[in-house]
Amino acid sequence: MTPATYTLPELTGASDADLARAFDAILHSLSREAHDVETPEQLEHFRVRWFGDKAGLINKGAASFVRLAHDKRLAGNTFKQVKESAEQLYSELTSTIQRTDLLSKKLGATLADDRASASIDLTLPGTRRSIGVEHPLTRTMREMTAVFAALGYSVRVGPEVETDFYNFEALNFPPNHPARDTQDTLVVAGQEAKPLRERLLMRTHTSPVQIRSMVANAPPLRIVIPGKVHRNDESDATHSPIFHQVEGLCVDTDITFSDLKGTLDYAMKAFFGSSVKTRFFPSYFPFTEPSADVQISCPFCGGKGCRKCKHSGWIELLGCGMVNPAVFAAVDARRIENGLEPAYDTKKISGFAFGMGVERIAMMKYGVGDIGQFYSGDLRFLNQF
Ligand code: DAH
C-alpha cells in the first residue's frame, strides 16, 4: 500500500493557541502517514518528505509558522518539541521496518534454498508415529465400569481431595474409630482451626462418592464409581500408596442381599468369563451391614489350583455389603443441612454397595507380579498390552 500523503495545515491566526493547534496537526498528519509505511522504499520516501533538509515538511512548514508567530521564542521552543517527537516516531518506524524486512528476506531465502536444492525426496518413506494404547490399568478400570454401565448404572466421579466428613464420618467411621487406622492417609497441613469433619485429606477409597451422590440425588440410584485413591502404605510388590478402585452403589425399594449376590455374580462372569463361580464370606466394613468379601473361582485353572490362585482354586476380589442404616441417616442429615428433603428412609428403601481394587484385578488378569510395573512408564512392559 502506498502511504497517503498529508499536507501541512494552514495557519489560521498568529496567536499562541493557533500555533499550538497547527503544531498538533503536523504531528497528527505525520503519524497517520507513518502508519501506512511498510517497505524500506516507502520509509525513504517518507523521510525525505518530512525530514529533508530544505524541502522537508517539518523544517519548511514548521519554521514558517515560527516566522508568523507573535511570541517567536515560545514558537521556537514548541517547534523544537514537535521536531523531537517527529524524530522519535521516525526512529521507531525505522527499526520496525528493518525488522520486518529482515524477517521476510530470511523466509524468502529459506523457501528459495529448499526449492533450489530439492531437499524433499518424495520417494522416501514417511516418518511413522507409533500409536499409543490404553494403559492396562485404564483399560481394566474402563472394562469393569462398562460391565455395570451395561446393567444401567451411571458413572460418577468425585474429588481426590476429600473432607473427613465424606471420606470417614458419613461412612460410619466416627472420630477415633479403630477402622480409621486401616485407612491412614495424607492430610492437608494447617487445618487445626477447622472442625474435624471439614478437614481435607487425600481420599482413601471411592466410597465418599456414594455419599456425595446420595446427598445430591434421591433414590432410586444405581451408580458405578471409578477413581484414584491414596493410603499411607509402604510400596511393595502388591501395595502402592496410590492405587485405583471401582465402587458401586444401588439403592431402591426392596433391595436385598440376593440382589447383591446376583449382580456381583453376573458382573464377575461378564468380566472373567461365564465359567467363574463366586462365593461370599462374612467380613466387616463400617458402612455396610452385613458385609462380605467375595472370592471368584480361579479363571486360570478353573478352580483346580495354580500359581495365580496360590493353589487354592479361589481368588479374593472385592468387598461388599448392604448399606448400613447409619450411612443413610448421615446422608439425610446432610440433605437437611443443604435445604433438601430427607429421602433415605430405611423403612422404604435399602441398598447394597461394593468396592474393588483395579490394580489387584489387572495384576491377576495380566499375570503381573509387581504392582510397580504399572507406574514405571517402561515401554518394554507397556508394549506387551
Ligand atoms: N471402601 C472399601 C475399601 O476401600 C471397599 C468397599 C468395601 C467398598 C465394601 C464398598 C463396600 O462399597 O460395600 O476397602
Coordinates of C-alpha atoms and ligand atoms in Angstrom, one line a residue:
M1 CA 0.0 0.0 0.0
T2 CA 1.3 3.5 -0.8
P3 CA 1.2 5.8 2.1
A4 CA -1.5 8.5 1.9
T5 CA 0.1 11.9 1.9
Y6 CA -0.9 14.8 4.1
T7 CA -0.3 18.5 3.6
L8 CA 0.6 20.9 6.3
P9 CA -2.3 22.7 7.9
E10 CA -2.9 26.3 7.1
L11 CA -2.1 28.7 9.9
T12 CA -5.4 30.4 10.7
G13 CA -4.1 33.1 13.0
A14 CA -0.9 34.1 14.7
S15 CA -2.0 33.6 18.4
D16 CA -0.3 31.1 20.7
A17 CA -3.4 28.9 20.5
D18 CA -3.4 28.9 16.7
L19 CA 0.2 27.9 16.7
A20 CA -0.3 25.1 19.2
R21 CA -3.2 23.8 17.1
A22 CA -1.1 23.9 13.9
F23 CA 1.8 22.0 15.5
D24 CA -0.6 19.4 16.8
A25 CA -2.0 19.0 13.3
I26 CA 1.6 18.5 11.9
L27 CA 2.3 15.7 14.4
H28 CA -1.1 14.1 13.7
S29 CA -0.5 14.1 9.9
L30 CA 3.0 12.7 10.4
S31 CA 1.9 9.8 12.5
R32 CA -1.0 8.9 10.2
E33 CA 1.3 8.9 7.2
A34 CA 3.8 6.8 9.2
H35 CA 1.2 4.3 9.9
D36 CA 0.9 3.3 6.2
V37 CA 4.7 2.9 5.7
E38 CA 5.5 -0.8 5.1
T39 CA 8.7 -1.1 3.0
P40 CA 12.2 0.3 3.2
E41 CA 11.5 2.2 -0.1
Q42 CA 8.4 3.9 1.4
L43 CA 10.3 4.7 4.5
E44 CA 13.0 6.6 2.5
H45 CA 10.3 8.5 0.6
F46 CA 8.7 9.4 4.0
R47 CA 12.0 10.5 5.4
V48 CA 12.7 12.9 2.5
R49 CA 9.2 14.3 2.5
W50 CA 9.2 15.1 6.2
F51 CA 12.8 15.4 7.3
G52 CA 14.6 16.6 4.1
D53 CA 17.0 19.5 4.9
K54 CA 15.4 22.1 2.6
A55 CA 12.1 20.7 1.2
G56 CA 11.3 18.6 4.3
L57 CA 7.8 19.5 5.6
I58 CA 9.0 19.7 9.2
N59 CA 11.7 22.2 8.6
K60 CA 10.0 24.2 5.8
G61 CA 6.5 24.3 7.2
A62 CA 7.1 24.5 10.9
A63 CA 9.8 27.1 10.5
S64 CA 7.4 29.3 8.5
F65 CA 4.9 29.2 11.4
V66 CA 7.6 30.5 13.7
R67 CA 8.1 33.4 11.4
L68 CA 4.4 34.3 11.6
A69 CA 4.0 33.8 15.4
H70 CA 3.8 36.7 17.8
D71 CA 5.9 35.2 20.5
K72 CA 8.9 33.9 18.5
R73 CA 10.7 32.4 21.5
L74 CA 7.7 30.3 22.6
A75 CA 7.1 29.3 19.0
G76 CA 10.7 28.3 18.6
N77 CA 10.6 26.1 21.7
T78 CA 7.4 24.4 20.7
F79 CA 8.8 23.8 17.3
K80 CA 11.8 22.1 18.9
Q81 CA 9.5 19.8 20.8
V82 CA 7.5 18.9 17.7
K83 CA 10.7 18.1 15.9
E84 CA 11.9 15.8 18.7
S85 CA 8.6 14.0 18.8
A86 CA 8.7 13.6 15.0
E87 CA 12.2 12.3 15.0
Q88 CA 11.4 9.8 17.8
L89 CA 8.4 8.5 15.8
Y90 CA 10.7 8.2 12.7
S91 CA 13.3 6.2 14.5
E92 CA 10.8 3.7 15.9
L93 CA 9.3 3.3 12.5
T94 CA 12.8 2.7 11.0
S95 CA 13.5 -0.2 13.4
T96 CA 10.1 -1.8 12.8
I97 CA 10.6 -1.7 9.1
Q98 CA 14.1 -3.1 9.3
R99 CA 13.0 -6.0 11.5
T100 CA 10.1 -7.0 9.2
D101 CA 12.2 -6.6 6.1
L102 CA 14.9 -8.9 7.6
L103 CA 12.4 -11.5 8.5
S104 CA 10.7 -11.6 5.2
K105 CA 14.1 -11.8 3.4
K106 CA 15.1 -14.7 5.7
L107 CA 11.9 -16.5 5.0
G108 CA 12.2 -15.9 1.2
A109 CA 15.8 -17.3 1.3
T110 CA 14.8 -20.5 3.1
L111 CA 12.0 -21.2 0.7
A112 CA 14.3 -20.5 -2.3
D113 CA 17.0 -22.7 -0.8
D114 CA 14.6 -25.6 -0.4
R115 CA 13.3 -25.3 -3.9
A116 CA 16.8 -25.0 -5.3
S117 CA 18.4 -28.0 -3.6
A118 CA 15.3 -30.1 -4.0
S119 CA 15.9 -31.4 -0.4
I120 CA 12.4 -33.0 -0.2
D121 CA 12.6 -36.5 -1.7
L122 CA 9.0 -37.6 -2.2
T123 CA 10.1 -41.2 -2.7
L124 CA 11.4 -41.7 0.9
P125 CA 9.1 -43.5 3.3
G126 CA 7.3 -41.1 5.8
T127 CA 8.1 -40.8 9.5
R128 CA 6.0 -43.4 11.3
R129 CA 4.5 -42.3 14.6
S130 CA 3.7 -45.1 16.9
I131 CA 0.1 -45.2 18.1
G132 CA -0.4 -45.4 21.9
V133 CA -2.8 -47.8 23.5
E134 CA -4.8 -47.6 26.8
H135 CA -2.7 -48.3 29.9
P136 CA -3.6 -51.7 31.3
L137 CA -5.0 -50.0 34.5
T138 CA -7.1 -47.6 32.5
R139 CA -8.4 -50.5 30.4
T140 CA -9.2 -52.7 33.4
M141 CA -11.0 -49.8 35.1
R142 CA -13.0 -49.0 31.9
E143 CA -13.9 -52.6 31.3
M144 CA -15.1 -53.0 34.9
T145 CA -17.1 -49.8 34.7
A146 CA -18.6 -50.9 31.4
V147 CA -20.0 -54.1 32.9
F148 CA -22.0 -52.1 35.3
A149 CA -22.9 -49.4 32.8
A150 CA -24.4 -52.1 30.7
L151 CA -26.6 -53.0 33.7
G152 CA -28.0 -49.5 33.8
Y153 CA -25.5 -48.0 36.3
S154 CA -24.5 -44.3 35.8
V155 CA -20.8 -43.5 36.1
R156 CA -20.0 -41.0 38.8
V157 CA -16.7 -39.5 39.9
G158 CA -15.7 -37.3 42.8
P159 CA -12.7 -35.3 44.2
E160 CA -9.5 -36.9 45.3
V161 CA -9.0 -34.3 48.0
E162 CA -11.9 -35.0 50.3
T163 CA -13.2 -33.8 53.6
D164 CA -13.1 -36.0 56.7
F165 CA -16.9 -36.0 56.6
Y166 CA -17.3 -37.7 53.2
N167 CA -14.3 -40.0 53.5
F168 CA -14.9 -41.2 57.1
E169 CA -17.7 -39.7 59.2
A170 CA -20.7 -40.2 56.9
L171 CA -19.4 -43.7 56.1
N172 CA -19.8 -44.5 59.8
F173 CA -16.1 -44.2 60.8
P174 CA -16.7 -41.8 63.8
P175 CA -13.6 -39.8 65.0
N176 CA -11.2 -42.2 66.7
H177 CA -12.9 -45.3 65.4
P178 CA -10.3 -48.1 65.1
A179 CA -11.3 -48.8 61.4
R180 CA -9.8 -45.4 60.6
D181 CA -6.3 -47.0 61.2
T182 CA -6.8 -49.4 58.3
Q183 CA -7.0 -46.4 56.0
D184 CA -4.3 -44.0 57.1
T185 CA -3.7 -41.2 54.6
L186 CA -2.0 -37.9 53.9
V187 CA -3.9 -34.9 55.3
V188 CA -3.6 -31.3 54.2
A189 CA -1.5 -29.4 56.8
G190 CA -2.5 -26.4 58.9
Q191 CA -6.2 -27.1 59.3
E192 CA -6.3 -27.4 63.1
A193 CA -8.7 -24.4 63.3
K194 CA -11.4 -26.2 61.3
P195 CA -13.8 -28.7 62.8
L196 CA -12.6 -32.3 62.1
R197 CA -15.4 -33.1 59.6
E198 CA -14.3 -30.2 57.4
R199 CA -10.6 -31.0 57.3
L200 CA -9.1 -32.1 54.0
L201 CA -7.3 -35.3 53.2
M202 CA -6.5 -37.5 50.2
R203 CA -9.4 -39.8 49.9
T204 CA -8.6 -43.4 50.9
H205 CA -11.4 -45.0 48.9
T206 CA -14.0 -44.2 46.3
S207 CA -16.8 -44.7 48.8
P208 CA -17.2 -40.9 49.6
V209 CA -18.7 -40.6 46.1
Q210 CA -21.6 -42.8 47.3
I211 CA -22.3 -40.2 50.0
R212 CA -21.9 -37.2 47.6
S213 CA -24.3 -38.9 45.1
M214 CA -27.0 -39.7 47.7
V215 CA -26.8 -36.2 49.2
A216 CA -27.4 -34.8 45.7
N217 CA -30.0 -37.4 44.4
A218 CA -33.0 -39.1 45.9
P219 CA -33.3 -42.8 45.2
P220 CA -33.6 -44.9 43.1
L221 CA -29.8 -44.8 42.5
R222 CA -27.5 -47.1 40.6
I223 CA -24.0 -45.8 40.2
V224 CA -20.5 -47.1 39.4
I225 CA -17.5 -45.0 40.6
P226 CA -14.1 -45.5 39.1
G227 CA -11.2 -43.5 40.6
K228 CA -7.8 -43.0 42.2
V229 CA -7.3 -43.3 45.9
H230 CA -4.4 -42.8 48.4
R231 CA -3.2 -44.6 51.5
N232 CA -0.2 -44.4 53.8
D233 CA 1.0 -47.8 52.7
E234 CA 4.6 -48.8 52.1
S235 CA 5.3 -49.8 48.5
D236 CA 5.9 -53.5 47.9
A237 CA 5.1 -56.0 45.2
T238 CA 1.4 -55.8 45.8
H239 CA 0.9 -52.4 47.5
S240 CA 1.2 -48.8 46.3
P241 CA 0.3 -45.6 48.2
I242 CA -1.7 -44.5 45.2
F243 CA -4.0 -47.0 43.5
H244 CA -7.4 -47.3 41.9
Q245 CA -10.8 -48.6 42.8
V246 CA -14.2 -49.3 41.1
E247 CA -17.1 -48.8 43.5
G248 CA -20.8 -49.4 43.1
L249 CA -24.0 -48.5 44.8
C250 CA -27.6 -49.5 44.3
V251 CA -30.4 -48.0 46.3
D252 CA -34.1 -48.7 45.7
T253 CA -37.2 -50.2 47.3
D254 CA -36.8 -53.9 48.2
I255 CA -33.1 -54.3 47.5
T256 CA -31.9 -57.4 49.2
F257 CA -28.7 -59.4 49.7
S258 CA -29.8 -61.7 46.9
D259 CA -29.8 -58.7 44.5
L260 CA -26.2 -58.0 45.6
K261 CA -25.2 -61.6 45.1
G262 CA -26.9 -61.9 41.7
T263 CA -25.4 -58.6 40.5
L264 CA -21.8 -59.4 41.5
D265 CA -22.0 -63.0 40.3
Y266 CA -23.2 -61.6 36.9
A267 CA -20.5 -58.9 36.8
M268 CA -17.7 -61.4 37.6
K269 CA -18.9 -63.7 34.9
A270 CA -19.2 -60.8 32.4
F271 CA -15.6 -59.8 33.2
F272 CA -13.7 -63.0 33.7
G273 CA -15.8 -65.5 31.6
S274 CA -19.1 -67.3 32.2
S275 CA -17.5 -70.3 33.9
V276 CA -16.3 -68.4 37.0
K277 CA -18.2 -69.0 40.3
T278 CA -18.4 -66.6 43.2
R279 CA -18.6 -67.2 46.9
F280 CA -19.3 -64.8 49.8
F281 CA -17.6 -64.7 53.2
P282 CA -18.6 -62.6 56.3
S283 CA -16.5 -59.5 56.6
Y284 CA -16.5 -56.1 58.2
F285 CA -16.9 -52.6 56.8
P286 CA -18.3 -49.8 58.9
F287 CA -20.6 -48.6 56.0
T288 CA -22.2 -51.9 55.3
E289 CA -24.1 -54.4 57.5
P290 CA -23.9 -57.2 56.9
S291 CA -20.6 -57.1 55.0
A292 CA -18.9 -59.7 52.8
D293 CA -15.7 -60.5 51.0
V294 CA -16.2 -62.0 47.6
Q295 CA -14.0 -64.7 46.0
I296 CA -14.1 -66.0 42.5
S297 CA -13.1 -69.4 41.3
C298 CA -9.7 -69.1 39.6
P299 CA -10.3 -68.2 36.0
F300 CA -6.9 -69.6 35.0
C301 CA -7.1 -73.1 36.3
G302 CA -10.9 -73.4 36.7
G303 CA -10.5 -74.0 40.4
K304 CA -8.0 -76.9 40.3
G305 CA -5.2 -74.8 41.8
C306 CA -2.3 -73.0 40.1
R307 CA 0.3 -70.4 40.8
K308 CA -2.1 -67.5 40.2
C309 CA -4.6 -68.6 42.9
K310 CA -1.8 -69.8 45.2
H311 CA -3.0 -73.3 44.6
S312 CA -6.3 -72.6 46.5
G313 CA -8.6 -72.5 43.4
W314 CA -10.1 -69.2 44.6
I315 CA -9.1 -65.6 44.4
E316 CA -10.4 -62.9 46.7
L317 CA -11.5 -59.9 44.7
L318 CA -13.8 -57.4 46.4
G319 CA -15.7 -56.2 49.4
C320 CA -19.4 -55.5 49.6
G321 CA -22.5 -55.4 51.8
M322 CA -25.9 -54.0 52.5
V323 CA -25.7 -50.2 53.1
N324 CA -25.6 -49.6 56.8
P325 CA -28.7 -47.6 58.1
A326 CA -26.2 -45.2 59.8
V327 CA -25.0 -44.2 56.4
F328 CA -28.5 -43.4 55.2
A329 CA -29.0 -41.4 58.4
A330 CA -25.8 -39.3 57.8
V331 CA -26.9 -38.7 54.2
D332 CA -30.4 -37.5 55.2
A333 CA -28.9 -35.2 57.9
R334 CA -26.6 -33.6 55.3
R335 CA -29.5 -33.3 52.8
I336 CA -31.5 -31.4 55.5
E337 CA -28.4 -29.2 56.2
N338 CA -28.3 -28.4 52.5
G339 CA -32.0 -27.5 52.4
L340 CA -33.2 -30.7 50.7
E341 CA -35.9 -33.1 51.7
P342 CA -34.7 -36.3 53.5
A343 CA -35.1 -39.2 51.1
Y344 CA -33.3 -42.2 52.6
D345 CA -35.9 -43.6 55.0
T346 CA -34.8 -47.1 55.8
K347 CA -38.5 -48.2 56.2
K348 CA -38.9 -47.5 52.5
I349 CA -35.6 -48.2 50.9
S350 CA -32.5 -50.3 51.2
G351 CA -29.3 -50.7 49.1
F352 CA -26.1 -52.6 48.5
A353 CA -22.6 -51.4 47.8
F354 CA -19.3 -53.0 46.6
G355 CA -15.7 -51.9 46.0
M356 CA -12.8 -53.5 44.3
G357 CA -9.1 -52.7 43.6
V358 CA -8.3 -52.2 40.0
E359 CA -4.5 -53.0 40.3
R360 CA -5.3 -56.3 42.0
I361 CA -7.6 -57.3 39.2
A362 CA -5.3 -56.1 36.5
M363 CA -2.3 -58.0 38.1
M364 CA -4.3 -61.1 38.2
K365 CA -5.8 -60.8 34.7
Y366 CA -2.5 -60.0 33.0
G367 CA -0.2 -62.1 35.3
V368 CA 1.8 -59.0 36.5
G369 CA 3.9 -59.9 39.6
D370 CA 4.9 -56.4 40.7
I371 CA 2.4 -53.6 41.0
G372 CA 5.3 -51.0 40.5
Q373 CA 5.5 -52.0 36.8
F374 CA 2.1 -50.3 36.2
Y375 CA 3.6 -47.0 37.2
S376 CA 7.1 -47.4 35.8
G377 CA 6.4 -45.9 32.4
D378 CA 8.7 -48.6 31.0
L379 CA 7.8 -49.2 27.4
R380 CA 9.2 -52.8 27.4
F381 CA 6.5 -53.5 30.0
L382 CA 3.7 -51.4 28.5
N383 CA 4.3 -52.6 24.9
Q384 CA 3.0 -56.0 25.9
F385 CA -0.6 -54.8 26.2
Ligands
DAH1 N1 -14.1 -48.9 50.6 C1 -13.6 -50.2 50.8 C2 -12.1 -50.2 50.9 O1 -11.5 -49.3 50.3 C3 -14.1 -51.2 49.7 C4 -15.5 -51.4 49.8 C5 -16.0 -52.5 50.6 C6 -16.4 -50.6 49.2 C7 -17.3 -52.7 50.7 C8 -17.8 -50.8 49.3 C9 -18.2 -51.9 50.1 O2 -18.7 -50.0 48.8 O3 -19.6 -52.1 50.2 O4 -11.5 -51.0 51.5

